[in-house]
CSV table of C-alpha atoms and ligand atoms in Angstrom, one decimal:
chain,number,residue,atom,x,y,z
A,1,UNK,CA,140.5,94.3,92.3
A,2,UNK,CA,138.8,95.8,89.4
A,3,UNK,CA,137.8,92.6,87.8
A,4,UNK,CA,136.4,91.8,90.9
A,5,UNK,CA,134.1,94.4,91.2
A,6,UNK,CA,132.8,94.1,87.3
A,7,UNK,CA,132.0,90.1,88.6
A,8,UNK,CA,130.3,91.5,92.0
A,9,UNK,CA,128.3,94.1,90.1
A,10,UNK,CA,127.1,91.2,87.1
A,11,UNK,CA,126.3,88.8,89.5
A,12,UNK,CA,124.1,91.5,91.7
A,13,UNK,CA,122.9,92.5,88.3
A,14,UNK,CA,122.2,89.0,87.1
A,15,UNK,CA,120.2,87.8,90.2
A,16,UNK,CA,118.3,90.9,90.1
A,17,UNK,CA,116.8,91.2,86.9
A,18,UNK,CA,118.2,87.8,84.9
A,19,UNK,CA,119.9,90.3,81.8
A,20,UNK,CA,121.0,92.7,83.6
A,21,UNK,CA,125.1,90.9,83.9
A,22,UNK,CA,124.8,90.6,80.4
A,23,UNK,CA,123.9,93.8,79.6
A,24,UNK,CA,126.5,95.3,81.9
A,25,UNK,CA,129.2,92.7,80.7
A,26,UNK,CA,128.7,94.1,76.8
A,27,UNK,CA,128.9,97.7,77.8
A,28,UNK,CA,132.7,97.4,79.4
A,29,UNK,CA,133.6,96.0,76.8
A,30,UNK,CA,131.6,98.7,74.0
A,31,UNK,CA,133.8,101.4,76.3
A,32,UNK,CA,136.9,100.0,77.1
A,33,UNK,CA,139.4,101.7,79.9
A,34,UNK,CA,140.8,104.2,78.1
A,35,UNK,CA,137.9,106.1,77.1
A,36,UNK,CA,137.5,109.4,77.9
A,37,UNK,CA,134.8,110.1,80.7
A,38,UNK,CA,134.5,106.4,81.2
A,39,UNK,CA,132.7,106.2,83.6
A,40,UNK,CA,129.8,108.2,82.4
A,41,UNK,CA,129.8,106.8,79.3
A,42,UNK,CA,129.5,103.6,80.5
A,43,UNK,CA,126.6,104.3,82.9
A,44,UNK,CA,124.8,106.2,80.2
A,45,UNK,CA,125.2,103.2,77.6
A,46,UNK,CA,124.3,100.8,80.0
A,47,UNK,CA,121.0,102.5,81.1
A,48,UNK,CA,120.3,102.9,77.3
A,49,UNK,CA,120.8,99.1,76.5
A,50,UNK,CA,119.4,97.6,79.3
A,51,UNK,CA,116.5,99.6,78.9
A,52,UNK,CA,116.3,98.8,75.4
A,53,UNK,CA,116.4,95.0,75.5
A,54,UNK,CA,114.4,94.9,78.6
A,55,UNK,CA,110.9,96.7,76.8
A,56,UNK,CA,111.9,96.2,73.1
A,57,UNK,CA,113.7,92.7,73.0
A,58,UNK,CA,113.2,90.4,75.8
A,59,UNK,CA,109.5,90.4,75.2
A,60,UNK,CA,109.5,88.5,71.3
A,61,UNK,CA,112.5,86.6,73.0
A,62,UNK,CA,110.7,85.0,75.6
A,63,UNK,CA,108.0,83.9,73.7
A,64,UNK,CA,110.3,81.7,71.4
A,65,UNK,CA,110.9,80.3,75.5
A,66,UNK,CA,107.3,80.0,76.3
A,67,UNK,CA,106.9,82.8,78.6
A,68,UNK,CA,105.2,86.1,78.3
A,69,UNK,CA,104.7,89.3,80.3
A,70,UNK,CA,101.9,89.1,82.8
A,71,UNK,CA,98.8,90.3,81.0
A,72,UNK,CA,97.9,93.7,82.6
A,73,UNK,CA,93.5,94.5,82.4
A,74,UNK,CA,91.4,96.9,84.2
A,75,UNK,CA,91.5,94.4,87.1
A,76,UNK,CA,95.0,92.7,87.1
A,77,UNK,CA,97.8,95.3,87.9
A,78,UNK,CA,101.5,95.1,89.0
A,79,UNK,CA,102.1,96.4,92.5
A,80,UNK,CA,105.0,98.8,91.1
A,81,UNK,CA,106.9,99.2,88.1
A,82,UNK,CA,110.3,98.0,89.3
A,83,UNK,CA,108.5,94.1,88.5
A,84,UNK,CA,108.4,95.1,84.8
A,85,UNK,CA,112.1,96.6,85.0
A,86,UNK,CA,113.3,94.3,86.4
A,87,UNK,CA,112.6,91.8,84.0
A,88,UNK,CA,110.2,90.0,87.0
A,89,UNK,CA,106.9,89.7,85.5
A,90,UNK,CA,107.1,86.9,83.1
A,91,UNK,CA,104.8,83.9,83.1
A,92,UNK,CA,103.7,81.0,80.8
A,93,UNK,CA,101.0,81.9,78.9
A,94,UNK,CA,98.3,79.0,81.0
A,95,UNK,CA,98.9,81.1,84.0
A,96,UNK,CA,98.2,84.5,82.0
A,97,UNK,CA,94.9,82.5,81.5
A,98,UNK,CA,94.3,81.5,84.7
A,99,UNK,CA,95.0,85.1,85.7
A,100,UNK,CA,92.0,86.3,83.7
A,101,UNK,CA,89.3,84.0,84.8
A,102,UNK,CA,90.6,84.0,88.6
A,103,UNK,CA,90.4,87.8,88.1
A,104,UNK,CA,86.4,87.3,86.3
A,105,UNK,CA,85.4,85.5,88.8
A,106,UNK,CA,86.7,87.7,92.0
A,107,UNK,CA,85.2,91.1,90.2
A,108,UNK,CA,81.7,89.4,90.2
A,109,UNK,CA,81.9,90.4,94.1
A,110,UNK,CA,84.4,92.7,94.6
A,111,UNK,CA,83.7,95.9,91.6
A,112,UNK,CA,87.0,98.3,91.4
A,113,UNK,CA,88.8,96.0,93.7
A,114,UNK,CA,92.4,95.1,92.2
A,115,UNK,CA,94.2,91.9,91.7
A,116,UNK,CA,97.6,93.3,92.2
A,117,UNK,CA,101.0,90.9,91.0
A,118,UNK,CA,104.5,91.3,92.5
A,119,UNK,CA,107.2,89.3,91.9
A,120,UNK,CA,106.4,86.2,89.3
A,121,UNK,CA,109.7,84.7,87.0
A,122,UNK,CA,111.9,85.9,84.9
A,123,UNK,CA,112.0,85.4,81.0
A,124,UNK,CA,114.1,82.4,80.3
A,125,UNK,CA,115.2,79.5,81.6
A,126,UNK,CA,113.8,76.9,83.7
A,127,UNK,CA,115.2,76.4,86.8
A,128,UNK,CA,117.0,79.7,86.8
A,129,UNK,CA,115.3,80.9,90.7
A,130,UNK,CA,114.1,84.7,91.2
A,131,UNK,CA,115.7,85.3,94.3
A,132,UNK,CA,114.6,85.5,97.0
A,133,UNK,CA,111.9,82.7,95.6
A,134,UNK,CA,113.5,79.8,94.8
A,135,UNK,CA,110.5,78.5,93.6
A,136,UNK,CA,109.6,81.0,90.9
A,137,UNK,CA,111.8,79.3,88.1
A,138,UNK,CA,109.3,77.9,85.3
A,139,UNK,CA,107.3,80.3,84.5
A,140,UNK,CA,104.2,78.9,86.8
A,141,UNK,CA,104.5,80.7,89.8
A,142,UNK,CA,103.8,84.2,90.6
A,143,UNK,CA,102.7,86.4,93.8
A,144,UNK,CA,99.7,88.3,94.7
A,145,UNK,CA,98.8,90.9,97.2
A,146,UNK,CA,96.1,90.5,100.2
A,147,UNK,CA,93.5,92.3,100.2
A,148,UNK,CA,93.4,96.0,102.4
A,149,UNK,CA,90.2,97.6,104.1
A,150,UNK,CA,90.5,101.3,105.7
A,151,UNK,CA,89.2,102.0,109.2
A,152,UNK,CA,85.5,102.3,108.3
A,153,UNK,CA,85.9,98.6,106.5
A,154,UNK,CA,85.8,99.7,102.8
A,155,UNK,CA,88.2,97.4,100.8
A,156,UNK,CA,90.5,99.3,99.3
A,157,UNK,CA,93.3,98.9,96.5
A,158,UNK,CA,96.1,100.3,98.7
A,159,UNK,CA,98.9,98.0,99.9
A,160,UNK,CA,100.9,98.8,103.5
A,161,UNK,CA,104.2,97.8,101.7
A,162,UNK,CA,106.2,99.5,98.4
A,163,UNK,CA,108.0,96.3,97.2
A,164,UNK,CA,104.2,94.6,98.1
A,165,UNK,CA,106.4,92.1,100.8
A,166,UNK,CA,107.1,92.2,104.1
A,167,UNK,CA,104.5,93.7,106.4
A,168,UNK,CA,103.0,90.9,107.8
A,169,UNK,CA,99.6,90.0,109.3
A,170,UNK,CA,101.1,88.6,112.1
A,171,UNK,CA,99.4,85.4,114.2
A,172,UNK,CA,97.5,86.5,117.5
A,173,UNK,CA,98.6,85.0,121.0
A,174,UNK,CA,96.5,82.0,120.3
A,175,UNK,CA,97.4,81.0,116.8
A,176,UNK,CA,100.4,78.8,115.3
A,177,UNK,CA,103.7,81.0,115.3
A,178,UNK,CA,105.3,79.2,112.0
A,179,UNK,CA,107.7,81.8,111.9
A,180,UNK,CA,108.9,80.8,115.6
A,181,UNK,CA,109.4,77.3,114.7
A,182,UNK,CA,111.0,78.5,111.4
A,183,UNK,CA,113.8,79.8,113.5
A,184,UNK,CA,114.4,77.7,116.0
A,185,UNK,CA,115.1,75.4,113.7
A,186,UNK,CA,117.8,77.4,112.1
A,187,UNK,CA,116.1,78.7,109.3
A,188,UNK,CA,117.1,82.5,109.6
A,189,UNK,CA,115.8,83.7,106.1
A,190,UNK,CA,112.3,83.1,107.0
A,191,UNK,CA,112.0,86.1,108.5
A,192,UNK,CA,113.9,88.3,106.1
A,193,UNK,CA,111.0,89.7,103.7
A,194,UNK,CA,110.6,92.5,106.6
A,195,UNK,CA,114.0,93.8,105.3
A,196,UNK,CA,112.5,94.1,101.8
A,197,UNK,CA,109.4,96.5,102.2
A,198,UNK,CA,111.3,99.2,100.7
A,199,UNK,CA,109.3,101.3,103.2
A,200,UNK,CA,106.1,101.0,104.9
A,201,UNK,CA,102.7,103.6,103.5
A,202,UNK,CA,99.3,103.7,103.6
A,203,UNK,CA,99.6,102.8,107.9
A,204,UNK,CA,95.8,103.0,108.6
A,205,UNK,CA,95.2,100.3,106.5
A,206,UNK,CA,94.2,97.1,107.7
A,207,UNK,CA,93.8,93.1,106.2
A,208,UNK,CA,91.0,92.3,105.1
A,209,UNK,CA,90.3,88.5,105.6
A,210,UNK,CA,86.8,88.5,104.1
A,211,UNK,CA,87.9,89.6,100.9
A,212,UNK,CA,91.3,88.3,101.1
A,213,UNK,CA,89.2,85.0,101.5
A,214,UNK,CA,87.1,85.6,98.4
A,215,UNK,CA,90.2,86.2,96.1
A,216,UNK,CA,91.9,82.9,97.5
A,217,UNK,CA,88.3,81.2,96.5
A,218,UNK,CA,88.7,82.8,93.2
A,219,UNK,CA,92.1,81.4,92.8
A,220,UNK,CA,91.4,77.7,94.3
A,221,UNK,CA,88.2,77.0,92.5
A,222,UNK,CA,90.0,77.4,89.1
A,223,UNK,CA,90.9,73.8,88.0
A,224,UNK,CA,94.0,74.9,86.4
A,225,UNK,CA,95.4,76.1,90.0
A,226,UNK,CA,98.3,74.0,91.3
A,227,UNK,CA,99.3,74.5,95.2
A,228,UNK,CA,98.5,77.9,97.0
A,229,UNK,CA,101.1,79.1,99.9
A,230,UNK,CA,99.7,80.7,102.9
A,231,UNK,CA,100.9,80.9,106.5
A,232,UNK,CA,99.3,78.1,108.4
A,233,UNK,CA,97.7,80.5,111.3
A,234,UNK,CA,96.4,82.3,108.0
A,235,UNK,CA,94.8,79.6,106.6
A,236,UNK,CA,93.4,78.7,109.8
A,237,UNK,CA,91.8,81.8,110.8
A,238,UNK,CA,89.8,81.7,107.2
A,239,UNK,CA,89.3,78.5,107.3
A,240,UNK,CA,90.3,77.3,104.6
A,241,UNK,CA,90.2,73.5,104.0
A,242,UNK,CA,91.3,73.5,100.4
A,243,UNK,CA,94.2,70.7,99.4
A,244,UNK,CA,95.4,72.9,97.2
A,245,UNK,CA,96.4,75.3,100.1
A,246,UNK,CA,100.0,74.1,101.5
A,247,UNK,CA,102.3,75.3,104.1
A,248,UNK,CA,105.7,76.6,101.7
A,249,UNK,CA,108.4,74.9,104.5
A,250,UNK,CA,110.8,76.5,106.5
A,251,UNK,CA,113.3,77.0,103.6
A,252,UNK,CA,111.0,79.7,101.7
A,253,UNK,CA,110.4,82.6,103.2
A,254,UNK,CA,107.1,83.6,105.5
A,255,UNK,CA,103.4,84.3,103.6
A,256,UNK,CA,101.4,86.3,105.5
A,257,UNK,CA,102.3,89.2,103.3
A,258,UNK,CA,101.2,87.7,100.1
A,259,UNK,CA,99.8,84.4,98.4
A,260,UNK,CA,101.7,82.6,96.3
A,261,UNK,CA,99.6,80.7,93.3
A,262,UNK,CA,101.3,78.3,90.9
A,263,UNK,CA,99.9,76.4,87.9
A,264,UNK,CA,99.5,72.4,88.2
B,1,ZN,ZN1,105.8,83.0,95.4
């Protein structure tokens, strides 16, 4: 019974923040069962470790892999800190470039405005998925936030969501319910990022689609900018004719909570 809760809590841990099994597999063995306080003195060790590797290690490590920590400016910022403790905010370093100049480019209009990153890869391994992407497994994907105004239509760096997913700017009456036809054809997860918010703040914010628009123009205009995932009623209500801008498929999860931007 025991054994089977050490494998629950490494594989929780493992899809979570990629290290984290490991990490947790070392420190039962470091403080075996008959220790004194066990317990404790497990949970003590493996905060210490994990957080040690995660800041100290994993970093030089992942650059022997080709991947480094998403390159934080006065304009590029992660949404919370759980994406950096998690071990979630790795990238290769072409898409740490194309980072900078989409973030040049969108400042030019848009002074003080944020480019704010949530979940992107984790530091090794190719084809290793971040849940609940599956797609975010080279290093060449990662996730942005939209774009907020307040009431009197200043654009404003506050997001409506903590974990940056999962409050959605839904379709109108009149536009394309992808999330409908998601589930009527049996694909239940595509709905599930509202579960994920963490908690909803900042309520008397709003989209903003004109500059939400700009930053998407910022990110499509850069030739090193593979495929772009947005909602189709989204890209339809900006008008946005862009090849680069697909529709993710029923098997992801919905976008009308963030924009997904992957390298070529
Ligand atoms: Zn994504």
């Amino acid at each position: 019974m025991k054994v089977l809760l050490h494998l629950a809590i490494i594989l929780f841990l493992t899809v979570l923040t990629q290290i984290g099994g490991v990490i947790y597999l070392i420190t039962i063995l470091i403080i075996n069962r008959k220790s004194e306080r066990k317990r404790l003195k497990r949970t003590f060790t493996f905060l210490l470790l994990y957080a040690f590797t995660t800041f100290m290690i994993i970093p030089h490590v992942a650059e022997i892999f080709g991947r480094e920590k998403v390159k934080e400016t006065e304009i590029i910022k992660a949404n919370t800190f759980f994406a950096k403790l998690l071990n979630r905010n790795y990238v290769k370093p072409e898409l740490n470039m194309l980072l900078q100049k989409i973030s040049t480019d969108f400042r030019k209009s848009h002074q003080g405005i944020n480019i704010v990153y949530l979940d992107a890869n984790f530091p090794f391994i190719n084809k290793f998925p971040l849940l609940p992407h599956l797609s975010h497994n080279d290093g060449k994907k990662i996730d942005l936030s939209f774009i907020y105004q307040l009431e009197t239509g200043e654009i404003t760096n506050k997001k409506p969501s903590i974990s940056g997913y999962g409050v959605y700017v839904n379709p109108n009456e009149n536009e394309i319910k992808q999330y409908q036809i998601c589930e009527e054809n049996g694909y239940w997860q595509y709905d599930f990022s509202k579960y994920l918010t963490f908690g909803t703040i900042n309520r008397d914010i709003q989209f903003s689609q004109n500059a939400t628009k700009d930053l998407i123009y910022s990110i499509i205009k850069q030739q090193e900018t593979g495929k772009n995932f947005i909602e189709p009623h989204l890209k339809n209500r900006m008008k946005l004719t862009s090849d680069k801008i697909r529709f993710q498929g029923c098997r992801a999860v919905r976008h009308d909570d963030h924009i997904h931007v992957q390298l070529k």
